[in-house]
mmCIF file of C-alpha atoms in Angstrom:
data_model
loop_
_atom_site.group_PDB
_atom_site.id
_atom_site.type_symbol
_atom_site.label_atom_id
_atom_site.label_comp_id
_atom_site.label_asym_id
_atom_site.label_seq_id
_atom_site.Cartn_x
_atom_site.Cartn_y
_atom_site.Cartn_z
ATOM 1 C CA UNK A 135 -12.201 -27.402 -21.099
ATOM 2 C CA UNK A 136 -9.569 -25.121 -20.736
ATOM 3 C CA UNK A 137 -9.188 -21.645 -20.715
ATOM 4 C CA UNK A 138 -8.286 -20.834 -24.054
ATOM 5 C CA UNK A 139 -11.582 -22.944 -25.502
ATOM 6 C CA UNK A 140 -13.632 -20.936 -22.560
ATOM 7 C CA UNK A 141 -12.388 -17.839 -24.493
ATOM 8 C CA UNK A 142 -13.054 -19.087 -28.311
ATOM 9 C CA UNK A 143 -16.632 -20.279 -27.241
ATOM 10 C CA UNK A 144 -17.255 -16.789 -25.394
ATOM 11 C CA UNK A 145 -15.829 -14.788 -29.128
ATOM 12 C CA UNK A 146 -17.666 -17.472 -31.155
ATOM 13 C CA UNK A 147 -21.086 -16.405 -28.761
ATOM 14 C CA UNK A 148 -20.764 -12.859 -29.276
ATOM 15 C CA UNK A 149 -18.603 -12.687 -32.202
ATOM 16 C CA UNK A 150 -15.924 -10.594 -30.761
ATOM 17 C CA UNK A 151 -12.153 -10.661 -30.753
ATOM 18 C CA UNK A 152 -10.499 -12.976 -28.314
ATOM 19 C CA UNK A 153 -8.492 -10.817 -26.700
ATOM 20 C CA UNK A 154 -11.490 -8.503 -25.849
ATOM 21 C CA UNK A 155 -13.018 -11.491 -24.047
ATOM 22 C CA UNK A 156 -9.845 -12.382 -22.197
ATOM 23 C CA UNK A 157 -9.768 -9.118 -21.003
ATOM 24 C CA UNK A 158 -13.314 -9.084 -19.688
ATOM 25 C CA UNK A 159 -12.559 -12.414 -18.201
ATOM 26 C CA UNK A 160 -9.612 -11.564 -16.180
ATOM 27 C CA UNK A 161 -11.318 -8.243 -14.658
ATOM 28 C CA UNK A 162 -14.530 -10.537 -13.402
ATOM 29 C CA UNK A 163 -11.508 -12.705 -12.300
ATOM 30 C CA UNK A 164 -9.633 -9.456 -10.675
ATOM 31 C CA UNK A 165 -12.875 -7.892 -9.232
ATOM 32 C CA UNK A 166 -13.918 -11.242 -7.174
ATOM 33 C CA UNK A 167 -10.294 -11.580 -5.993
ATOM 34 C CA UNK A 168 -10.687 -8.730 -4.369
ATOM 35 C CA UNK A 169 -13.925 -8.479 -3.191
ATOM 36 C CA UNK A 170 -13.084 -12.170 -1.785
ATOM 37 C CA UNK A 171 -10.349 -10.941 0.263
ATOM 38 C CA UNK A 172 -12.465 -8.736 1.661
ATOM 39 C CA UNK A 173 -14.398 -10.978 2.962
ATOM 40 C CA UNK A 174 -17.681 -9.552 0.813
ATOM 41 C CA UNK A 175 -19.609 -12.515 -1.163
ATOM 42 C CA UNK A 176 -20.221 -12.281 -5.018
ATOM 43 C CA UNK A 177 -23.619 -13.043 -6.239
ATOM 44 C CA UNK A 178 -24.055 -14.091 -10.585
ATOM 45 C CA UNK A 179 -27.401 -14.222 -10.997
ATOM 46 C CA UNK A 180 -28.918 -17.711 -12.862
ATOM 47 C CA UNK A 181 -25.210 -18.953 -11.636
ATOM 48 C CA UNK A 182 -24.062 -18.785 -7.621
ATOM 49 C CA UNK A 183 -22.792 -17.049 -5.200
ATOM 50 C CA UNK A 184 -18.430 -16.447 -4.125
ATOM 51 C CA UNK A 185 -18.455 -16.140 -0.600
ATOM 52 C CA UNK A 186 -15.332 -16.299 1.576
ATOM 53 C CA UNK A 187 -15.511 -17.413 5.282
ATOM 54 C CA UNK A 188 -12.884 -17.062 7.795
ATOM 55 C CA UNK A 189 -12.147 -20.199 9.933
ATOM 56 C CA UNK A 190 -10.714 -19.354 13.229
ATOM 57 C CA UNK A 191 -7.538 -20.441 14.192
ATOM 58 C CA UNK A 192 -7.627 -23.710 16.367
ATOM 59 C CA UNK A 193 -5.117 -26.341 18.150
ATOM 60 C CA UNK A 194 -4.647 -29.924 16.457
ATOM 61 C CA UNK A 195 -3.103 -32.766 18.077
ATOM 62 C CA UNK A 196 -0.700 -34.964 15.586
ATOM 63 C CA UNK A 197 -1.687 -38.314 16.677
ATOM 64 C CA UNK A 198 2.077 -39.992 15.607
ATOM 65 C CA UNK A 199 3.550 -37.524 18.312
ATOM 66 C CA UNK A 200 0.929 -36.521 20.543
ATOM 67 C CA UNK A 201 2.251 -32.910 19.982
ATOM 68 C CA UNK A 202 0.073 -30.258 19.623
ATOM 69 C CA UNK A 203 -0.152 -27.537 16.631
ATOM 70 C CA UNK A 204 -1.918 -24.006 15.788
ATOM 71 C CA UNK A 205 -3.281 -24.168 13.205
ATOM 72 C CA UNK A 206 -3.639 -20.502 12.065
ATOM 73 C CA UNK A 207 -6.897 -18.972 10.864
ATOM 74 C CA UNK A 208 -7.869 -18.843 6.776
ATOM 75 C CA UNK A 209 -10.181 -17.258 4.369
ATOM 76 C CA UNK A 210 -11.620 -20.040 2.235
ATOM 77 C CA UNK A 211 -13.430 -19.022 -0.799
ATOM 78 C CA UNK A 212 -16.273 -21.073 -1.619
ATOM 79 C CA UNK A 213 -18.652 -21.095 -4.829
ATOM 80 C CA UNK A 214 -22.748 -22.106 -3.765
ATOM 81 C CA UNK A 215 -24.451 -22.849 -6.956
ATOM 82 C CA UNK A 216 -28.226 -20.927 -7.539
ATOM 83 C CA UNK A 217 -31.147 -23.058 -6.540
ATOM 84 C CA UNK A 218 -32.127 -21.949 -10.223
ATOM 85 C CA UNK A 219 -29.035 -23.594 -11.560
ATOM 86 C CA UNK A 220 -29.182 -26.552 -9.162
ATOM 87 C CA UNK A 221 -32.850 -27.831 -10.278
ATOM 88 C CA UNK A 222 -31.785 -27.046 -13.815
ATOM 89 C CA UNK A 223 -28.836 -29.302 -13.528
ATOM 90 C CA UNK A 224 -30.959 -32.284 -12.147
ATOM 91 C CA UNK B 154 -22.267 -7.644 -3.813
ATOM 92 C CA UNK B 155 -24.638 -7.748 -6.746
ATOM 93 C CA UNK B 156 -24.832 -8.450 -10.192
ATOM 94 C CA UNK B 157 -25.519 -4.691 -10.687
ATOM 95 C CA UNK B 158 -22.526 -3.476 -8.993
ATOM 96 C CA UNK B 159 -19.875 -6.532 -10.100
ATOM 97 C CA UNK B 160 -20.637 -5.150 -13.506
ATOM 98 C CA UNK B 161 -20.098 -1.534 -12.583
ATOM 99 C CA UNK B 162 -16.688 -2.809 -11.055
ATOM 100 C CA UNK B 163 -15.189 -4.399 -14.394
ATOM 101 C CA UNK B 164 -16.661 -1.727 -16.660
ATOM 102 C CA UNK B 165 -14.825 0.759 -14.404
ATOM 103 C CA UNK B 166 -11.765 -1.080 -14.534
ATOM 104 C CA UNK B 167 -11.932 -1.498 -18.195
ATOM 105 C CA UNK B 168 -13.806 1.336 -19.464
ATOM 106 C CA UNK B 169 -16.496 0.116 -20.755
ATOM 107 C CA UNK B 170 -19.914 0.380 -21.210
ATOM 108 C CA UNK B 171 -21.956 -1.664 -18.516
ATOM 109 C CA UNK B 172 -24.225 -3.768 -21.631
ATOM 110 C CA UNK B 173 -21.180 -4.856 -22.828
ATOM 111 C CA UNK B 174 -19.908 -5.779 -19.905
ATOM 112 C CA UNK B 175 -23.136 -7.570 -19.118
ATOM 113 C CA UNK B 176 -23.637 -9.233 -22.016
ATOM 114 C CA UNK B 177 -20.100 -10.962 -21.885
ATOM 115 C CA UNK B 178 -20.778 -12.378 -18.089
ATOM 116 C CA UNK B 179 -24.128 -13.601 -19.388
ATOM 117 C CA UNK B 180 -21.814 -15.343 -22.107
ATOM 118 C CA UNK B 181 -19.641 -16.561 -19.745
ATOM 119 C CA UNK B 182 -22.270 -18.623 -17.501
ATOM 120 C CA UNK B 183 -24.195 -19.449 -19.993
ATOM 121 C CA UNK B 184 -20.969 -21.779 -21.433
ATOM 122 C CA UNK B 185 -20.016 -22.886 -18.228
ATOM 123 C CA UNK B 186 -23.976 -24.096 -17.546
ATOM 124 C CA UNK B 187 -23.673 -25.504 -20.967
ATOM 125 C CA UNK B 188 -20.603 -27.294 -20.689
ATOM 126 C CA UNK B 189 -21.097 -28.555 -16.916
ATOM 127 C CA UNK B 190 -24.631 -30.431 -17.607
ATOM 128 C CA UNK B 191 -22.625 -32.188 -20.502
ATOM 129 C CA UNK B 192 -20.189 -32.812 -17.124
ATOM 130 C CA UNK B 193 -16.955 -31.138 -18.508
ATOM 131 C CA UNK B 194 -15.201 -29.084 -16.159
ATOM 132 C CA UNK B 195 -14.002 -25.575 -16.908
ATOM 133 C CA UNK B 196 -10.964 -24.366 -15.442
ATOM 134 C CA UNK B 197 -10.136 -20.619 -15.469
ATOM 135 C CA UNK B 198 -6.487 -19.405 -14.610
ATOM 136 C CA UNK B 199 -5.718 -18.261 -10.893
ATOM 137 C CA UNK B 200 -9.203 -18.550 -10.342
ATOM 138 C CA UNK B 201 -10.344 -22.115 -10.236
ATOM 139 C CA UNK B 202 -12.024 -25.106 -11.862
ATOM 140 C CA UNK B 203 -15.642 -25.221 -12.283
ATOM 141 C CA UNK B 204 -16.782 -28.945 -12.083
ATOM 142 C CA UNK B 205 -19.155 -31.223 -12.431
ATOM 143 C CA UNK B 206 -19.679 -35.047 -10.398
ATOM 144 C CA UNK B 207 -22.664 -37.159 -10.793
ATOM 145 C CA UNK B 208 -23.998 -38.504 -7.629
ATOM 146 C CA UNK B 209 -25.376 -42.039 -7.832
ATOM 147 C CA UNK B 210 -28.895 -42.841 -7.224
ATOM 148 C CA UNK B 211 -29.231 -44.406 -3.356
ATOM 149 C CA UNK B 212 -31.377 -45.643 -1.401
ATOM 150 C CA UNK B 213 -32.589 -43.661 1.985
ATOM 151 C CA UNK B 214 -34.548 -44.924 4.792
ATOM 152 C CA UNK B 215 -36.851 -41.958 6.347
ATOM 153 C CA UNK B 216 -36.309 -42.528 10.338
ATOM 154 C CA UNK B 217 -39.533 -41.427 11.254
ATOM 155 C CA UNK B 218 -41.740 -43.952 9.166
ATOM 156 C CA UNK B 219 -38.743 -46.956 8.267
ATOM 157 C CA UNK B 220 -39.832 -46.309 4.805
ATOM 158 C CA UNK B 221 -37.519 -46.759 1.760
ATOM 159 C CA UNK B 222 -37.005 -44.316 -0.700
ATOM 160 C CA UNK B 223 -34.783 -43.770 -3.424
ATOM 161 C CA UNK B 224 -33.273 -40.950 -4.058
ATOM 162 C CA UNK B 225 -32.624 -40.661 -8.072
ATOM 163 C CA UNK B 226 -29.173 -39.636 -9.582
ATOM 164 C CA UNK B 227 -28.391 -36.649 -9.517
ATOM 165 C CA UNK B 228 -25.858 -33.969 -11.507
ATOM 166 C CA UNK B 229 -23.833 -31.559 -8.666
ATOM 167 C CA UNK B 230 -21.884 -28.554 -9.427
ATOM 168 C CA UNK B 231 -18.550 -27.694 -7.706
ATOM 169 C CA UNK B 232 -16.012 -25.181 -7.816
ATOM 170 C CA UNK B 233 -12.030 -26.057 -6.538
ATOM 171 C CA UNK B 234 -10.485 -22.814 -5.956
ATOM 172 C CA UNK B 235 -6.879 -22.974 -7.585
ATOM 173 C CA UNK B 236 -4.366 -23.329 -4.970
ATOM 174 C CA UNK B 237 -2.485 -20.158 -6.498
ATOM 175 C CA UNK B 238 -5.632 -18.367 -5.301
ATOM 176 C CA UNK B 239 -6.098 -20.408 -1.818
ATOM 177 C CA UNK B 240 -2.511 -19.436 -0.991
ATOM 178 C CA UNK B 241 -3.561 -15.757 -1.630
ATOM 179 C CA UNK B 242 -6.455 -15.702 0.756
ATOM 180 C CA UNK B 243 -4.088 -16.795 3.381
#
């Protein structure tokens, strides 16, 4: 399911005009963007929770060379489905 | 961050009043929880895909006791942040 069917099932839902919805859509998108790079978590209700970790940097060895490499540290967003959800799904 | 104030957030941002606002997330989840126990994925622009794997029912022996047990199939919810976004959190 793509994006534009996400959109026509949302409309068809609430009977409102696509481009209303997309709207919508793209500011939940905008507004956990941010709050992800902030390194704040995002909890939906009935759905899951965005939260973004930091991994520290750290030193890898390439085992073809033997060299070694920084790796340098990332924010990695991560979704964690609701225990609500999860049992729901089973 | 809340429900409560992700909703203030967008209807800031868009000017709109916070039922409406809450009425379309409550849309949106509810066709994503739709669509992923029928175990389509949903993928939403610069964002990510929302998706769904069945895990295979397996057999588990409990240490403690050596008893077998199987553990029954199960559906799993995941969400692949889209690299667009992954690059972003760099």
């Amino acid at each position: 399911m793509d994006n534009k069917e996400l959109v026509n099932k949302i409309s068809g839902k609430l009977g409102r005009n696509k481009t209303d919805v997309k709207k919508l859509l793209d500011a939940f998108v905008a507004v956990v963007r941010t709050r992800s790079s902030e390194l704040d978590s995002i909890a939906v209700p009935g759905f899951g929770t965005f939260e973004t970790r930091k991994r520290a940097e750290r030193i890898t060895v390439m085992p073809s060379t033997g060299k070694r490499l920084l790796v340098p540290p990332r924010v990695v967003l991560s979704f964690k489905v609701s225990n609500v959800l999860k049992n729901k799904l089973k």
